[in-house]
Structures are given as C-alpha cells and as structure tokens.
PDB file of C-alpha atoms in Angstrom:
ATOM      1  CA  UNK B   1      -6.532 -98.231 183.928  1.00 67.00           C
ATOM      2  CA  UNK B   2      -6.781-101.790 182.694  1.00 85.00           C
ATOM      3  CA  UNK B   3      -7.620-100.223 179.373  1.00 84.00           C
ATOM      4  CA  UNK B   4      -4.575 -98.385 179.335  1.00 83.00           C
ATOM      5  CA  UNK B   5      -2.583-101.510 179.902  1.00 86.00           C
ATOM      6  CA  UNK B   6      -4.135-103.936 177.228  1.00 86.00           C
ATOM      7  CA  UNK B   7      -3.880-101.268 174.539  1.00 85.00           C
ATOM      8  CA  UNK B   8       0.028-100.864 175.548  1.00 82.00           C
ATOM      9  CA  UNK B   9       0.523-104.325 175.253  1.00 84.00           C
ATOM     10  CA  UNK B  10      -1.164-104.524 171.760  1.00 83.00           C
ATOM     11  CA  UNK B  11       1.080-101.698 170.419  1.00 83.00           C
ATOM     12  CA  UNK B  12       3.842-103.796 171.731  1.00 80.00           C
ATOM     13  CA  UNK B  13       2.867-106.726 169.950  1.00 80.00           C
ATOM     14  CA  UNK B  14       2.244-105.161 166.695  1.00 80.00           C
ATOM     15  CA  UNK B  15       5.446-103.085 166.978  1.00 76.00           C
ATOM     16  CA  UNK B  16       7.397-106.689 167.275  1.00 74.00           C
ATOM     17  CA  UNK B  17       5.723-107.766 164.573  1.00 71.00           C
ATOM     18  CA  UNK B  18       6.157-105.019 162.193  1.00 69.00           C
ATOM     19  CA  UNK B  19       9.779-105.155 162.981  1.00 63.00           C
ATOM     20  CA  UNK B  20       9.985-108.669 162.147  1.00 63.00           C
ATOM     21  CA  UNK B  21       8.306-108.360 158.981  1.00 59.00           C
ATOM     22  CA  UNK B  22      10.648-105.635 158.012  1.00 60.00           C
ATOM     23  CA  UNK B  23      13.371-107.624 158.529  1.00 63.00           C
ATOM     24  CA  UNK B  24      12.308-110.830 156.067  1.00 66.00           C
ATOM     25  CA  UNK B  25      14.159-110.328 152.773  1.00 74.00           C
ATOM     26  CA  UNK B  26      12.355-111.017 149.375  1.00 78.00           C
ATOM     27  CA  UNK B  27      14.494-113.930 149.100  1.00 81.00           C
ATOM     28  CA  UNK B  28      13.143-115.399 152.737  1.00 77.00           C
ATOM     29  CA  UNK B  29       9.670-114.598 151.831  1.00 77.00           C
ATOM     30  CA  UNK B  30       9.847-116.377 148.446  1.00 83.00           C
ATOM     31  CA  UNK B  31      11.451-119.184 149.999  1.00 83.00           C
ATOM     32  CA  UNK B  32       8.536-119.388 152.838  1.00 81.00           C
ATOM     33  CA  UNK B  33       5.841-119.141 150.267  1.00 86.00           C
ATOM     34  CA  UNK B  34       7.213-121.287 147.536  1.00 85.00           C
ATOM     35  CA  UNK B  35       5.174-124.284 146.312  1.00 84.00           C
ATOM     36  CA  UNK B  36       6.211-127.990 148.217  1.00 81.00           C
ATOM     37  CA  UNK B  37       5.188-129.958 145.378  1.00 78.00           C
ATOM     38  CA  UNK B  38       3.618-130.314 142.017  1.00 77.00           C
ATOM     39  CA  UNK B  39       1.115-131.791 139.932  1.00 78.00           C
ATOM     40  CA  UNK B  40       1.223-134.167 137.252  1.00 74.00           C
ATOM     41  CA  UNK B  41      -1.385-134.091 134.517  1.00 79.00           C
ATOM     42  CA  UNK B  42      -2.249-136.991 132.718  1.00 79.00           C
ATOM     43  CA  UNK B  43      -1.001-136.866 129.269  1.00 75.00           C
ATOM     44  CA  UNK B  44       1.440-134.572 130.098  1.00 71.00           C
ATOM     45  CA  UNK B  45       5.174-135.287 129.502  1.00 69.00           C
ATOM     46  CA  UNK B  46       6.690-136.423 132.894  1.00 59.00           C
ATOM     47  CA  UNK B  47      10.212-134.685 133.997  1.00 57.00           C
ATOM     48  CA  UNK B  48      13.054-137.071 133.952  1.00 49.00           C
ATOM     49  CA  UNK B  49      13.474-138.954 137.194  1.00 55.00           C
ATOM     50  CA  UNK B  50      16.728-137.680 139.013  1.00 59.00           C
ATOM     51  CA  UNK B  51      18.710-141.146 139.074  1.00 64.00           C
ATOM     52  CA  UNK B  52      19.267-143.450 141.689  1.00 70.00           C
ATOM     53  CA  UNK B  53      20.914-141.955 145.092  1.00 83.00           C
ATOM     54  CA  UNK B  54      24.019-143.765 146.630  1.00 91.00           C
ATOM     55  CA  UNK B  55      23.485-145.794 149.788  1.00 91.00           C
ATOM     56  CA  UNK B  56      25.478-143.191 151.840  1.00 92.00           C
ATOM     57  CA  UNK B  57      23.257-140.221 150.320  1.00 91.00           C
ATOM     58  CA  UNK B  58      20.003-142.226 151.153  1.00 91.00           C
ATOM     59  CA  UNK B  59      21.261-143.204 154.995  1.00 92.00           C
ATOM     60  CA  UNK B  60      22.410-139.473 155.185  1.00 92.00           C
ATOM     61  CA  UNK B  61      18.708-138.419 154.049  1.00 90.00           C
ATOM     62  CA  UNK B  62      16.821-140.672 155.380  1.00 90.00           C
ATOM     63  CA  UNK B  63      18.276-143.432 157.714  1.00 92.00           C
ATOM     64  CA  UNK B  64      20.753-141.679 159.665  1.00 91.00           C
ATOM     65  CA  UNK B  65      17.986-140.487 162.517  1.00 90.00           C
ATOM     66  CA  UNK B  66      17.058-143.634 163.620  1.00 91.00           C
ATOM     67  CA  UNK B  67      19.794-146.097 162.617  1.00 92.00           C
ATOM     68  CA  UNK B  68      22.732-143.802 163.688  1.00 91.00           C
ATOM     69  CA  UNK B  69      21.580-143.986 167.550  1.00 91.00           C
ATOM     70  CA  UNK B  70      19.615-147.387 167.014  1.00 90.00           C
ATOM     71  CA  UNK B  71      16.091-145.585 167.838  1.00 90.00           C
ATOM     72  CA  UNK B  72      13.520-148.487 168.683  1.00 91.00           C
ATOM     73  CA  UNK B  73      15.940-151.009 167.773  1.00 91.00           C
ATOM     74  CA  UNK B  74      17.299-149.974 164.397  1.00 92.00           C
ATOM     75  CA  UNK B  75      20.439-152.081 163.735  1.00 95.00           C
ATOM     76  CA  UNK B  76      23.003-149.287 163.717  1.00 95.00           C
ATOM     77  CA  UNK B  77      25.634-148.650 161.004  1.00 94.00           C
ATOM     78  CA  UNK B  78      28.360-151.325 160.480  1.00 94.00           C
ATOM     79  CA  UNK B  79      27.548-153.026 163.565  1.00 94.00           C
ATOM     80  CA  UNK B  80      27.576-156.563 163.431  1.00 93.00           C
ATOM     81  CA  UNK B  81      25.786-157.617 166.526  1.00 94.00           C
ATOM     82  CA  UNK B  82      23.018-155.768 165.185  1.00 94.00           C
ATOM     83  CA  UNK B  83      23.125-156.429 161.464  1.00 95.00           C
ATOM     84  CA  UNK B  84      23.895-160.603 161.834  1.00 95.00           C
ATOM     85  CA  UNK B  85      20.444-161.858 163.245  1.00 94.00           C
ATOM     86  CA  UNK B  86      18.512-159.948 160.611  1.00 93.00           C
ATOM     87  CA  UNK B  87      20.805-160.991 157.571  1.00 93.00           C
ATOM     88  CA  UNK B  88      20.828-164.886 158.523  1.00 95.00           C
ATOM     89  CA  UNK B  89      17.626-164.654 157.119  1.00 94.00           C
ATOM     90  CA  UNK B  90      18.760-163.154 154.050  1.00 94.00           C
ATOM     91  CA  UNK B  91      19.431-160.050 152.248  1.00 94.00           C
ATOM     92  CA  UNK B  92      16.156-160.100 150.287  1.00 95.00           C
ATOM     93  CA  UNK B  93      14.109-160.427 153.632  1.00 94.00           C
ATOM     94  CA  UNK B  94      16.017-157.730 154.872  1.00 93.00           C
ATOM     95  CA  UNK B  95      15.195-155.469 151.834  1.00 94.00           C
ATOM     96  CA  UNK B  96      11.288-156.625 151.972  1.00 94.00           C
ATOM     97  CA  UNK B  97      11.153-155.478 155.443  1.00 94.00           C
ATOM     98  CA  UNK B  98      12.928-151.924 154.561  1.00 93.00           C
ATOM     99  CA  UNK B  99      10.434-151.700 151.571  1.00 93.00           C
ATOM    100  CA  UNK B 100       6.996-152.801 153.399  1.00 93.00           C
ATOM    101  CA  UNK B 101       7.919-151.653 156.698  1.00 91.00           C
ATOM    102  CA  UNK B 102       8.858-153.913 160.009  1.00 90.00           C
ATOM    103  CA  UNK B 103       8.088-153.480 163.672  1.00 90.00           C
ATOM    104  CA  UNK B 104       8.672-149.574 164.431  1.00 89.00           C
ATOM    105  CA  UNK B 105      10.183-148.829 160.665  1.00 91.00           C
ATOM    106  CA  UNK B 106       7.876-147.314 158.303  1.00 91.00           C
ATOM    107  CA  UNK B 107       7.535-148.276 154.915  1.00 91.00           C
ATOM    108  CA  UNK B 108      10.773-147.239 153.117  1.00 90.00           C
ATOM    109  CA  UNK B 109      11.933-145.660 156.659  1.00 87.00           C
ATOM    110  CA  UNK B 110      11.224-142.031 156.169  1.00 85.00           C
ATOM    111  CA  UNK B 111      12.502-142.044 152.451  1.00 88.00           C
ATOM    112  CA  UNK B 112       8.915-142.442 150.491  1.00 86.00           C
ATOM    113  CA  UNK B 113      10.536-140.779 147.170  1.00 87.00           C
ATOM    114  CA  UNK B 114      13.340-143.440 147.241  1.00 90.00           C
ATOM    115  CA  UNK B 115      13.121-146.256 144.394  1.00 90.00           C
ATOM    116  CA  UNK B 116      13.835-150.073 145.490  1.00 91.00           C
ATOM    117  CA  UNK B 117      17.023-149.458 144.007  1.00 92.00           C
ATOM    118  CA  UNK B 118      17.825-146.713 146.653  1.00 92.00           C
ATOM    119  CA  UNK B 119      16.672-148.730 149.559  1.00 93.00           C
ATOM    120  CA  UNK B 120      18.975-151.698 148.604  1.00 93.00           C
ATOM    121  CA  UNK B 121      21.618-149.325 148.453  1.00 94.00           C
ATOM    122  CA  UNK B 122      21.484-147.802 151.665  1.00 94.00           C
ATOM    123  CA  UNK B 123      21.223-151.467 152.892  1.00 94.00           C
ATOM    124  CA  UNK B 124      24.405-152.295 151.272  1.00 95.00           C
ATOM    125  CA  UNK B 125      25.888-149.035 152.615  1.00 94.00           C
ATOM    126  CA  UNK B 126      24.855-149.549 156.303  1.00 94.00           C
ATOM    127  CA  UNK B 127      26.538-153.341 155.723  1.00 94.00           C
ATOM    128  CA  UNK B 128      29.195-152.643 153.555  1.00 93.00           C
ATOM    129  CA  UNK B 129      31.819-152.996 156.879  1.00 92.00           C
ATOM    130  CA  UNK B 130      30.706-156.388 158.465  1.00 87.00           C
TER     131      UNK B 130
END
C-alpha cells in the first residue's frame, strides 16, 4: 500500500513540474539563462561607459533601501536632523565615508558599479532640500 502512495505522490510532483515547464515561454527561458556579466580581455577595446547617473537615479537604484527608512541609523532623505551632524564634519568626509564605507554602510552603499561622481551626486540629492 505504501508503494502505491509513494508512486502516486511522485507522479503528482512530476506532473506539476511538467505543467510549469510548459507554461514558460521562450522569452522567459532566455531571461532566466542569460549571462549575468561579461569578461573583458586585456588588450581588447573596452565598451564605452554609460555615463554618470543623476543623484536621484543613484538614490533610487541603491540608496533608497536604507536611506528611505533610516535602516541602522542611515540618514533619511532631506532630513536635517539626520544629516546636519554628518555635514558638520564637511562634505568631503561624508563623501569619503560613502565611498569607503562607514559603520553599517558598506563601501559605495549597495552600488558597486557607481563612480565617485555618482556617489557624490546621490549625497547631493539626499541633502538638496536641507
């Protein structure tokens, strides 16, 4: 009796997987298996950089996760009480902390692909209305 039960359960599981596989479109499959990166071979022509992002773009891409809610003490967007103690040390100190990491904030926040200018633009955006 147990053998029939296990075989029946196995058949149900296989049927569920088969239905899910049939529902995937070719586009969905291509999206799932696309490469996550690329390799640059020394001596080959490098792709042109995409250009600097605006401060708002950087904030929405990487900073909003912590700075919108003040996670682990992150200064919130345009909140003078949060930003003033940091800015008293000077903008360059704030920028250096954002680039190199400080306390719970990792280097460059969560935007490893951001340039120093992108990070600077994000800080300027977060403090623009103070």
